[in-house]
Amino acid sequence: MLKPAYPIRTERLLLRPFTPGDLDALHAVQSLPDVTRYLYWGPRDREQVREALEIKTGQTALLDEGQALSLAVEVAATGELAGDALLFWHSRVHRSGEIGYVFHPDHHGRGYATEAARALLELAFDGLDLHRVTARLDGRNTASARLLERLGMRREAHLVENEWVKGEWTDELVYAILQRDWRQATR
Protein backbone atom coordinates (compact mmCIF):
# COMPACT_ATOMS: atom_id res chain seq x y z
CA MET A 1 0.00 0.00 0.00
CA LEU A 2 1.26 3.50 -0.85
CA LYS A 3 -0.22 6.79 0.32
CA PRO A 4 2.40 9.42 -0.53
CA ALA A 5 2.75 12.66 1.40
CA TYR A 6 2.03 15.42 -1.13
CA PRO A 7 3.50 17.24 -2.82
CA ILE A 8 6.42 15.01 -3.72
CA ARG A 9 9.32 17.38 -4.25
CA THR A 10 12.19 16.81 -6.63
CA GLU A 11 14.94 19.28 -7.47
CA ARG A 12 12.71 21.34 -9.78
CA LEU A 13 9.28 19.71 -9.72
CA LEU A 14 6.27 19.07 -7.55
CA LEU A 15 4.36 15.84 -8.11
CA ARG A 16 0.88 16.17 -6.67
CA PRO A 17 -2.65 14.85 -7.10
CA PHE A 18 -4.65 16.26 -9.99
CA THR A 19 -7.45 18.69 -9.13
CA PRO A 20 -10.45 19.88 -11.18
CA GLY A 21 -8.54 23.16 -11.61
CA ASP A 22 -6.03 21.36 -13.84
CA LEU A 23 -8.55 21.01 -16.68
CA ASP A 24 -7.22 23.78 -18.93
CA ALA A 25 -3.58 22.82 -18.47
CA LEU A 26 -4.28 19.11 -18.97
CA HIS A 27 -6.34 19.88 -22.07
CA ALA A 28 -3.38 21.88 -23.40
CA VAL A 29 -1.30 18.70 -23.13
CA GLN A 30 -3.76 16.01 -24.21
CA SER A 31 -5.21 17.92 -27.17
CA LEU A 32 -1.92 18.02 -29.08
CA PRO A 33 -1.29 15.52 -31.90
CA ASP A 34 2.46 15.62 -31.13
CA VAL A 35 1.77 14.51 -27.55
CA THR A 36 -0.61 11.67 -28.44
CA ARG A 37 1.35 10.42 -31.46
CA TYR A 38 2.69 7.36 -29.64
CA LEU A 39 -0.22 6.84 -27.23
CA TYR A 40 -3.22 4.53 -27.58
CA TRP A 41 -5.56 7.50 -27.87
CA GLY A 42 -5.56 10.51 -30.15
CA PRO A 43 -5.93 14.20 -29.32
CA ARG A 44 -8.74 14.72 -26.83
CA ASP A 45 -11.35 17.42 -26.83
CA ARG A 46 -12.22 19.31 -23.65
CA GLU A 47 -14.97 16.90 -22.60
CA GLN A 48 -12.72 13.86 -23.07
CA VAL A 49 -10.04 15.54 -20.98
CA ARG A 50 -12.63 16.37 -18.31
CA GLU A 51 -13.60 12.68 -18.16
CA ALA A 52 -9.94 11.61 -17.95
CA LEU A 53 -9.32 14.22 -15.24
CA GLU A 54 -12.20 12.88 -13.14
CA ILE A 55 -10.45 9.51 -13.10
CA LYS A 56 -7.04 11.04 -12.40
CA THR A 57 -8.30 13.03 -9.39
CA GLY A 58 -9.24 9.74 -7.71
CA GLN A 59 -5.88 8.08 -8.32
CA THR A 60 -3.95 9.46 -5.33
CA ALA A 61 -2.97 6.26 -3.50
CA LEU A 62 -2.17 2.65 -4.28
CA LEU A 63 -4.22 0.56 -1.90
CA ASP A 64 -4.09 -2.68 -3.86
CA GLU A 65 -2.71 -4.25 -7.00
CA GLY A 66 -4.38 -3.25 -10.25
CA GLN A 67 -4.50 0.42 -9.28
CA ALA A 68 -2.71 3.44 -10.73
CA LEU A 69 -1.25 6.52 -9.11
CA SER A 70 -1.72 9.52 -11.40
CA LEU A 71 0.24 12.64 -10.52
CA ALA A 72 0.31 16.12 -11.96
CA VAL A 73 3.88 17.26 -12.64
CA GLU A 74 4.23 20.93 -11.83
CA VAL A 75 7.28 23.11 -12.38
CA ALA A 76 8.02 24.34 -8.86
CA ALA A 77 9.41 27.73 -9.94
CA THR A 78 6.42 28.70 -12.11
CA GLY A 79 3.46 26.55 -11.04
CA GLU A 80 2.99 25.38 -14.66
CA LEU A 81 1.62 21.92 -15.30
CA ALA A 82 4.33 20.27 -17.39
CA GLY A 83 2.69 16.86 -17.70
CA ASP A 84 1.61 13.83 -15.79
CA ALA A 85 3.29 10.80 -14.30
CA LEU A 86 1.81 7.37 -13.67
CA LEU A 87 2.75 4.46 -11.44
CA PHE A 88 0.77 1.24 -11.91
CA TRP A 89 0.85 -1.50 -9.29
CA HIS A 90 0.46 -4.70 -11.30
CA SER A 91 0.98 -7.50 -8.80
CA ARG A 92 1.37 -7.89 -5.07
CA VAL A 93 2.69 -11.47 -5.40
CA HIS A 94 5.23 -10.63 -8.09
CA ARG A 95 5.93 -7.18 -6.60
CA SER A 96 5.72 -5.63 -10.04
CA GLY A 97 4.68 -2.29 -11.43
CA GLU A 98 4.97 0.02 -14.40
CA ILE A 99 5.70 3.69 -14.94
CA GLY A 100 4.49 6.09 -17.61
CA TYR A 101 4.60 9.80 -18.32
CA VAL A 102 3.24 12.38 -20.75
CA PHE A 103 4.67 15.90 -21.09
CA HIS A 104 3.78 19.06 -22.97
CA PRO A 105 6.30 19.77 -25.79
CA ASP A 106 7.08 23.18 -24.26
CA HIS A 107 8.74 21.26 -21.42
CA HIS A 108 10.70 18.77 -23.53
CA GLY A 109 14.48 18.82 -23.43
CA ARG A 110 14.76 20.13 -19.87
CA GLY A 111 15.05 16.82 -18.04
CA TYR A 112 11.67 17.18 -16.35
CA ALA A 113 10.37 13.81 -17.58
CA THR A 114 13.54 12.08 -16.38
CA GLU A 115 13.25 13.81 -13.00
CA ALA A 116 9.58 12.82 -12.65
CA ALA A 117 10.22 9.23 -13.77
CA ARG A 118 13.05 8.96 -11.24
CA ALA A 119 10.60 10.04 -8.53
CA LEU A 120 8.17 7.34 -9.71
CA LEU A 121 10.87 4.69 -9.43
CA GLU A 122 11.66 5.89 -5.91
CA LEU A 123 7.97 5.54 -5.00
CA ALA A 124 7.86 2.08 -6.57
CA PHE A 125 10.96 0.75 -4.86
CA ASP A 126 10.99 2.67 -1.57
CA GLY A 127 7.25 3.19 -1.10
CA LEU A 128 5.82 -0.09 -2.42
CA ASP A 129 8.94 -2.26 -2.14
CA LEU A 130 8.43 -3.51 -5.70
CA HIS A 131 10.92 -6.01 -7.09
CA ARG A 132 10.58 -5.01 -10.75
CA VAL A 133 9.27 -1.99 -12.65
CA THR A 134 8.64 -1.88 -16.39
CA ALA A 135 7.86 0.78 -18.96
CA ARG A 136 6.23 0.07 -22.31
CA LEU A 137 6.40 2.37 -25.32
CA ASP A 138 5.82 2.61 -29.02
CA GLY A 139 8.95 1.42 -30.82
CA ARG A 140 9.20 4.71 -32.72
CA ASN A 141 9.40 6.80 -29.55
CA THR A 142 13.19 7.12 -29.43
CA ALA A 143 13.16 10.08 -27.01
CA SER A 144 11.30 8.05 -24.41
CA ALA A 145 13.60 5.06 -24.94
CA ARG A 146 16.63 7.29 -24.28
CA LEU A 147 14.98 8.63 -21.11
CA LEU A 148 14.42 5.10 -19.77
CA GLU A 149 18.02 4.18 -20.55
CA ARG A 150 19.22 7.28 -18.63
CA LEU A 151 17.32 5.91 -15.64
CA GLY A 152 19.25 2.65 -15.88
CA MET A 153 16.38 0.65 -17.30
CA ARG A 154 17.31 -2.04 -19.81
CA ARG A 155 15.46 -2.88 -22.98
CA GLU A 156 14.17 -6.40 -22.51
CA ALA A 157 11.89 -6.79 -25.49
CA HIS A 158 11.14 -5.46 -28.93
CA LEU A 159 7.77 -6.85 -29.94
CA VAL A 160 7.37 -6.45 -33.69
CA GLU A 161 3.96 -5.33 -34.93
CA ASN A 162 2.25 -6.71 -31.84
CA GLU A 163 -0.48 -4.07 -31.51
CA TRP A 164 -2.97 -2.47 -33.87
CA VAL A 165 -3.06 1.19 -32.83
CA LYS A 166 -4.77 4.04 -34.68
CA GLY A 167 -5.14 2.05 -37.87
CA GLU A 168 -1.62 0.63 -38.10
CA TRP A 169 0.55 -2.13 -36.67
CA THR A 170 3.04 -0.81 -34.15
CA ASP A 171 6.10 -2.23 -32.46
CA GLU A 172 6.31 -2.14 -28.68
CA LEU A 173 9.46 -1.83 -26.60
CA VAL A 174 9.58 -3.07 -23.02
CA TYR A 175 12.10 -1.65 -20.56
CA ALA A 176 12.61 -2.83 -16.99
CA ILE A 177 14.70 -2.38 -13.89
CA LEU A 178 14.99 -4.49 -10.75
CA GLN A 179 15.03 -2.99 -7.29
CA ARG A 180 18.60 -4.18 -6.63
CA ASP A 181 19.82 -2.57 -9.86
CA TRP A 182 18.05 0.68 -8.97
CA ARG A 183 19.61 0.69 -5.51
CA GLN A 184 23.07 0.03 -6.89
CA ALA A 185 22.72 2.77 -9.52
CA THR A 186 21.49 5.36 -7.00
CA ARG A 187 24.12 4.79 -4.30
PDB file of C-alpha atoms in Angstrom:
ATOM      1  CA  MET A   1       0.000   0.000   0.000  1.00  0.00           C
ATOM      2  CA  LEU A   2       1.265   3.495  -0.848  1.00  0.00           C
ATOM      3  CA  LYS A   3      -0.218   6.793   0.322  1.00  0.00           C
ATOM      4  CA  PRO A   4       2.397   9.420  -0.534  1.00  0.00           C
ATOM      5  CA  ALA A   5       2.754  12.662   1.399  1.00  0.00           C
ATOM      6  CA  TYR A   6       2.029  15.419  -1.127  1.00  0.00           C
ATOM      7  CA  PRO A   7       3.505  17.236  -2.816  1.00  0.00           C
ATOM      8  CA  ILE A   8       6.419  15.012  -3.724  1.00  0.00           C
ATOM      9  CA  ARG A   9       9.324  17.380  -4.253  1.00  0.00           C
ATOM     10  CA  THR A  10      12.189  16.813  -6.631  1.00  0.00           C
ATOM     11  CA  GLU A  11      14.942  19.279  -7.465  1.00  0.00           C
ATOM     12  CA  ARG A  12      12.707  21.337  -9.780  1.00  0.00           C
ATOM     13  CA  LEU A  13       9.281  19.713  -9.718  1.00  0.00           C
ATOM     14  CA  LEU A  14       6.269  19.072  -7.545  1.00  0.00           C
ATOM     15  CA  LEU A  15       4.357  15.842  -8.110  1.00  0.00           C
ATOM     16  CA  ARG A  16       0.875  16.167  -6.674  1.00  0.00           C
ATOM     17  CA  PRO A  17      -2.655  14.852  -7.103  1.00  0.00           C
ATOM     18  CA  PHE A  18      -4.649  16.262  -9.988  1.00  0.00           C
ATOM     19  CA  THR A  19      -7.451  18.688  -9.132  1.00  0.00           C
ATOM     20  CA  PRO A  20     -10.453  19.884 -11.180  1.00  0.00           C
ATOM     21  CA  GLY A  21      -8.537  23.162 -11.610  1.00  0.00           C
ATOM     22  CA  ASP A  22      -6.032  21.357 -13.837  1.00  0.00           C
ATOM     23  CA  LEU A  23      -8.548  21.013 -16.680  1.00  0.00           C
ATOM     24  CA  ASP A  24      -7.222  23.782 -18.925  1.00  0.00           C
ATOM     25  CA  ALA A  25      -3.579  22.816 -18.465  1.00  0.00           C
ATOM     26  CA  LEU A  26      -4.276  19.108 -18.967  1.00  0.00           C
ATOM     27  CA  HIS A  27      -6.335  19.880 -22.073  1.00  0.00           C
ATOM     28  CA  ALA A  28      -3.380  21.885 -23.403  1.00  0.00           C
ATOM     29  CA  VAL A  29      -1.299  18.698 -23.128  1.00  0.00           C
ATOM     30  CA  GLN A  30      -3.764  16.014 -24.211  1.00  0.00           C
ATOM     31  CA  SER A  31      -5.206  17.918 -27.173  1.00  0.00           C
ATOM     32  CA  LEU A  32      -1.917  18.019 -29.083  1.00  0.00           C
ATOM     33  CA  PRO A  33      -1.289  15.517 -31.898  1.00  0.00           C
ATOM     34  CA  ASP A  34       2.457  15.615 -31.131  1.00  0.00           C
ATOM     35  CA  VAL A  35       1.770  14.515 -27.553  1.00  0.00           C
ATOM     36  CA  THR A  36      -0.608  11.670 -28.439  1.00  0.00           C
ATOM     37  CA  ARG A  37       1.350  10.421 -31.461  1.00  0.00           C
ATOM     38  CA  TYR A  38       2.693   7.356 -29.637  1.00  0.00           C
ATOM     39  CA  LEU A  39      -0.220   6.842 -27.229  1.00  0.00           C
ATOM     40  CA  TYR A  40      -3.222   4.534 -27.577  1.00  0.00           C
ATOM     41  CA  TRP A  41      -5.562   7.503 -27.872  1.00  0.00           C
ATOM     42  CA  GLY A  42      -5.557  10.515 -30.152  1.00  0.00           C
ATOM     43  CA  PRO A  43      -5.928  14.198 -29.316  1.00  0.00           C
ATOM     44  CA  ARG A  44      -8.736  14.720 -26.826  1.00  0.00           C
ATOM     45  CA  ASP A  45     -11.347  17.421 -26.827  1.00  0.00           C
ATOM     46  CA  ARG A  46     -12.215  19.311 -23.651  1.00  0.00           C
ATOM     47  CA  GLU A  47     -14.975  16.896 -22.603  1.00  0.00           C
ATOM     48  CA  GLN A  48     -12.721  13.859 -23.070  1.00  0.00           C
ATOM     49  CA  VAL A  49     -10.036  15.542 -20.978  1.00  0.00           C
ATOM     50  CA  ARG A  50     -12.629  16.371 -18.306  1.00  0.00           C
ATOM     51  CA  GLU A  51     -13.598  12.680 -18.161  1.00  0.00           C
ATOM     52  CA  ALA A  52      -9.944  11.613 -17.946  1.00  0.00           C
ATOM     53  CA  LEU A  53      -9.316  14.219 -15.241  1.00  0.00           C
ATOM     54  CA  GLU A  54     -12.202  12.884 -13.138  1.00  0.00           C
ATOM     55  CA  ILE A  55     -10.451   9.508 -13.099  1.00  0.00           C
ATOM     56  CA  LYS A  56      -7.044  11.037 -12.404  1.00  0.00           C
ATOM     57  CA  THR A  57      -8.296  13.031  -9.387  1.00  0.00           C
ATOM     58  CA  GLY A  58      -9.241   9.741  -7.711  1.00  0.00           C
ATOM     59  CA  GLN A  59      -5.879   8.079  -8.316  1.00  0.00           C
ATOM     60  CA  THR A  60      -3.953   9.461  -5.334  1.00  0.00           C
ATOM     61  CA  ALA A  61      -2.971   6.264  -3.499  1.00  0.00           C
ATOM     62  CA  LEU A  62      -2.168   2.652  -4.283  1.00  0.00           C
ATOM     63  CA  LEU A  63      -4.218   0.559  -1.896  1.00  0.00           C
ATOM     64  CA  ASP A  64      -4.093  -2.684  -3.862  1.00  0.00           C
ATOM     65  CA  GLU A  65      -2.715  -4.251  -7.003  1.00  0.00           C
ATOM     66  CA  GLY A  66      -4.377  -3.250 -10.251  1.00  0.00           C
ATOM     67  CA  GLN A  67      -4.501   0.415  -9.283  1.00  0.00           C
ATOM     68  CA  ALA A  68      -2.707   3.439 -10.732  1.00  0.00           C
ATOM     69  CA  LEU A  69      -1.248   6.523  -9.106  1.00  0.00           C
ATOM     70  CA  SER A  70      -1.716   9.515 -11.400  1.00  0.00           C
ATOM     71  CA  LEU A  71       0.239  12.640 -10.525  1.00  0.00           C
ATOM     72  CA  ALA A  72       0.311  16.123 -11.962  1.00  0.00           C
ATOM     73  CA  VAL A  73       3.881  17.256 -12.638  1.00  0.00           C
ATOM     74  CA  GLU A  74       4.234  20.931 -11.827  1.00  0.00           C
ATOM     75  CA  VAL A  75       7.283  23.114 -12.383  1.00  0.00           C
ATOM     76  CA  ALA A  76       8.018  24.343  -8.862  1.00  0.00           C
ATOM     77  CA  ALA A  77       9.407  27.735  -9.938  1.00  0.00           C
ATOM     78  CA  THR A  78       6.425  28.697 -12.114  1.00  0.00           C
ATOM     79  CA  GLY A  79       3.462  26.553 -11.044  1.00  0.00           C
ATOM     80  CA  GLU A  80       2.989  25.378 -14.658  1.00  0.00           C
ATOM     81  CA  LEU A  81       1.616  21.917 -15.303  1.00  0.00           C
ATOM     82  CA  ALA A  82       4.326  20.269 -17.394  1.00  0.00           C
ATOM     83  CA  GLY A  83       2.690  16.865 -17.702  1.00  0.00           C
ATOM     84  CA  ASP A  84       1.606  13.826 -15.790  1.00  0.00           C
ATOM     85  CA  ALA A  85       3.289  10.804 -14.303  1.00  0.00           C
ATOM     86  CA  LEU A  86       1.806   7.368 -13.667  1.00  0.00           C
ATOM     87  CA  LEU A  87       2.750   4.465 -11.442  1.00  0.00           C
ATOM     88  CA  PHE A  88       0.771   1.244 -11.910  1.00  0.00           C
ATOM     89  CA  TRP A  89       0.855  -1.501  -9.289  1.00  0.00           C
ATOM     90  CA  HIS A  90       0.461  -4.695 -11.305  1.00  0.00           C
ATOM     91  CA  SER A  91       0.976  -7.503  -8.802  1.00  0.00           C
ATOM     92  CA  ARG A  92       1.372  -7.891  -5.065  1.00  0.00           C
ATOM     93  CA  VAL A  93       2.690 -11.465  -5.400  1.00  0.00           C
ATOM     94  CA  HIS A  94       5.230 -10.626  -8.094  1.00  0.00           C
ATOM     95  CA  ARG A  95       5.935  -7.180  -6.597  1.00  0.00           C
ATOM     96  CA  SER A  96       5.724  -5.631 -10.045  1.00  0.00           C
ATOM     97  CA  GLY A  97       4.682  -2.291 -11.430  1.00  0.00           C
ATOM     98  CA  GLU A  98       4.965   0.017 -14.398  1.00  0.00           C
ATOM     99  CA  ILE A  99       5.700   3.688 -14.944  1.00  0.00           C
ATOM    100  CA  GLY A 100       4.493   6.087 -17.606  1.00  0.00           C
ATOM    101  CA  TYR A 101       4.603   9.795 -18.322  1.00  0.00           C
ATOM    102  CA  VAL A 102       3.242  12.377 -20.751  1.00  0.00           C
ATOM    103  CA  PHE A 103       4.670  15.905 -21.088  1.00  0.00           C
ATOM    104  CA  HIS A 104       3.781  19.058 -22.972  1.00  0.00           C
ATOM    105  CA  PRO A 105       6.300  19.766 -25.786  1.00  0.00           C
ATOM    106  CA  ASP A 106       7.079  23.177 -24.260  1.00  0.00           C
ATOM    107  CA  HIS A 107       8.737  21.255 -21.415  1.00  0.00           C
ATOM    108  CA  HIS A 108      10.700  18.767 -23.528  1.00  0.00           C
ATOM    109  CA  GLY A 109      14.484  18.816 -23.432  1.00  0.00           C
ATOM    110  CA  ARG A 110      14.757  20.129 -19.867  1.00  0.00           C
ATOM    111  CA  GLY A 111      15.053  16.824 -18.037  1.00  0.00           C
ATOM    112  CA  TYR A 112      11.669  17.176 -16.348  1.00  0.00           C
ATOM    113  CA  ALA A 113      10.373  13.812 -17.583  1.00  0.00           C
ATOM    114  CA  THR A 114      13.544  12.079 -16.380  1.00  0.00           C
ATOM    115  CA  GLU A 115      13.245  13.805 -13.005  1.00  0.00           C
ATOM    116  CA  ALA A 116       9.583  12.818 -12.648  1.00  0.00           C
ATOM    117  CA  ALA A 117      10.216   9.228 -13.772  1.00  0.00           C
ATOM    118  CA  ARG A 118      13.046   8.964 -11.245  1.00  0.00           C
ATOM    119  CA  ALA A 119      10.599  10.037  -8.527  1.00  0.00           C
ATOM    120  CA  LEU A 120       8.169   7.345  -9.713  1.00  0.00           C
ATOM    121  CA  LEU A 121      10.868   4.689  -9.432  1.00  0.00           C
ATOM    122  CA  GLU A 122      11.657   5.888  -5.910  1.00  0.00           C
ATOM    123  CA  LEU A 123       7.973   5.535  -5.002  1.00  0.00           C
ATOM    124  CA  ALA A 124       7.857   2.083  -6.574  1.00  0.00           C
ATOM    125  CA  PHE A 125      10.963   0.749  -4.857  1.00  0.00           C
ATOM    126  CA  ASP A 126      10.989   2.674  -1.572  1.00  0.00           C
ATOM    127  CA  GLY A 127       7.250   3.187  -1.095  1.00  0.00           C
ATOM    128  CA  LEU A 128       5.825  -0.086  -2.418  1.00  0.00           C
ATOM    129  CA  ASP A 129       8.939  -2.264  -2.142  1.00  0.00           C
ATOM    130  CA  LEU A 130       8.430  -3.507  -5.699  1.00  0.00           C
ATOM    131  CA  HIS A 131      10.915  -6.008  -7.094  1.00  0.00           C
ATOM    132  CA  ARG A 132      10.577  -5.008 -10.747  1.00  0.00           C
ATOM    133  CA  VAL A 133       9.272  -1.988 -12.651  1.00  0.00           C
ATOM    134  CA  THR A 134       8.641  -1.883 -16.389  1.00  0.00           C
ATOM    135  CA  ALA A 135       7.859   0.779 -18.960  1.00  0.00           C
ATOM    136  CA  ARG A 136       6.226   0.071 -22.313  1.00  0.00           C
ATOM    137  CA  LEU A 137       6.397   2.366 -25.317  1.00  0.00           C
ATOM    138  CA  ASP A 138       5.820   2.612 -29.021  1.00  0.00           C
ATOM    139  CA  GLY A 139       8.953   1.417 -30.816  1.00  0.00           C
ATOM    140  CA  ARG A 140       9.202   4.712 -32.720  1.00  0.00           C
ATOM    141  CA  ASN A 141       9.404   6.798 -29.548  1.00  0.00           C
ATOM    142  CA  THR A 142      13.188   7.116 -29.432  1.00  0.00           C
ATOM    143  CA  ALA A 143      13.159  10.076 -27.013  1.00  0.00           C
ATOM    144  CA  SER A 144      11.295   8.046 -24.413  1.00  0.00           C
ATOM    145  CA  ALA A 145      13.600   5.065 -24.942  1.00  0.00           C
ATOM    146  CA  ARG A 146      16.628   7.294 -24.276  1.00  0.00           C
ATOM    147  CA  LEU A 147      14.979   8.630 -21.112  1.00  0.00           C
ATOM    148  CA  LEU A 148      14.425   5.099 -19.773  1.00  0.00           C
ATOM    149  CA  GLU A 149      18.025   4.181 -20.547  1.00  0.00           C
ATOM    150  CA  ARG A 150      19.225   7.275 -18.635  1.00  0.00           C
ATOM    151  CA  LEU A 151      17.322   5.912 -15.636  1.00  0.00           C
ATOM    152  CA  GLY A 152      19.251   2.653 -15.880  1.00  0.00           C
ATOM    153  CA  MET A 153      16.376   0.649 -17.303  1.00  0.00           C
ATOM    154  CA  ARG A 154      17.311  -2.041 -19.810  1.00  0.00           C
ATOM    155  CA  ARG A 155      15.460  -2.882 -22.980  1.00  0.00           C
ATOM    156  CA  GLU A 156      14.175  -6.402 -22.506  1.00  0.00           C
ATOM    157  CA  ALA A 157      11.888  -6.791 -25.494  1.00  0.00           C
ATOM    158  CA  HIS A 158      11.140  -5.457 -28.932  1.00  0.00           C
ATOM    159  CA  LEU A 159       7.769  -6.849 -29.937  1.00  0.00           C
ATOM    160  CA  VAL A 160       7.374  -6.453 -33.687  1.00  0.00           C
ATOM    161  CA  GLU A 161       3.958  -5.329 -34.929  1.00  0.00           C
ATOM    162  CA  ASN A 162       2.255  -6.706 -31.841  1.00  0.00           C
ATOM    163  CA  GLU A 163      -0.482  -4.068 -31.514  1.00  0.00           C
ATOM    164  CA  TRP A 164      -2.970  -2.474 -33.873  1.00  0.00           C
ATOM    165  CA  VAL A 165      -3.058   1.195 -32.834  1.00  0.00           C
ATOM    166  CA  LYS A 166      -4.766   4.037 -34.683  1.00  0.00           C
ATOM    167  CA  GLY A 167      -5.138   2.049 -37.871  1.00  0.00           C
ATOM    168  CA  GLU A 168      -1.624   0.627 -38.101  1.00  0.00           C
ATOM    169  CA  TRP A 169       0.554  -2.128 -36.670  1.00  0.00           C
ATOM    170  CA  THR A 170       3.038  -0.806 -34.148  1.00  0.00           C
ATOM    171  CA  ASP A 171       6.095  -2.233 -32.460  1.00  0.00           C
ATOM    172  CA  GLU A 172       6.314  -2.139 -28.685  1.00  0.00           C
ATOM    173  CA  LEU A 173       9.464  -1.829 -26.596  1.00  0.00           C
ATOM    174  CA  VAL A 174       9.582  -3.072 -23.022  1.00  0.00           C
ATOM    175  CA  TYR A 175      12.103  -1.651 -20.564  1.00  0.00           C
ATOM    176  CA  ALA A 176      12.609  -2.828 -16.989  1.00  0.00           C
ATOM    177  CA  ILE A 177      14.698  -2.383 -13.886  1.00  0.00           C
ATOM    178  CA  LEU A 178      14.991  -4.487 -10.748  1.00  0.00           C
ATOM    179  CA  GLN A 179      15.029  -2.986  -7.289  1.00  0.00           C
ATOM    180  CA  ARG A 180      18.602  -4.185  -6.628  1.00  0.00           C
ATOM    181  CA  ASP A 181      19.822  -2.571  -9.859  1.00  0.00           C
ATOM    182  CA  TRP A 182      18.054   0.678  -8.965  1.00  0.00           C
ATOM    183  CA  ARG A 183      19.607   0.687  -5.506  1.00  0.00           C
ATOM    184  CA  GLN A 184      23.074   0.027  -6.895  1.00  0.00           C
ATOM    185  CA  ALA A 185      22.721   2.774  -9.519  1.00  0.00           C
ATOM    186  CA  THR A 186      21.486   5.362  -6.999  1.00  0.00           C
ATOM    187  CA  ARG A 187      24.121   4.788  -4.304  1.00  0.00           C
TER     188      ARG A 187
END
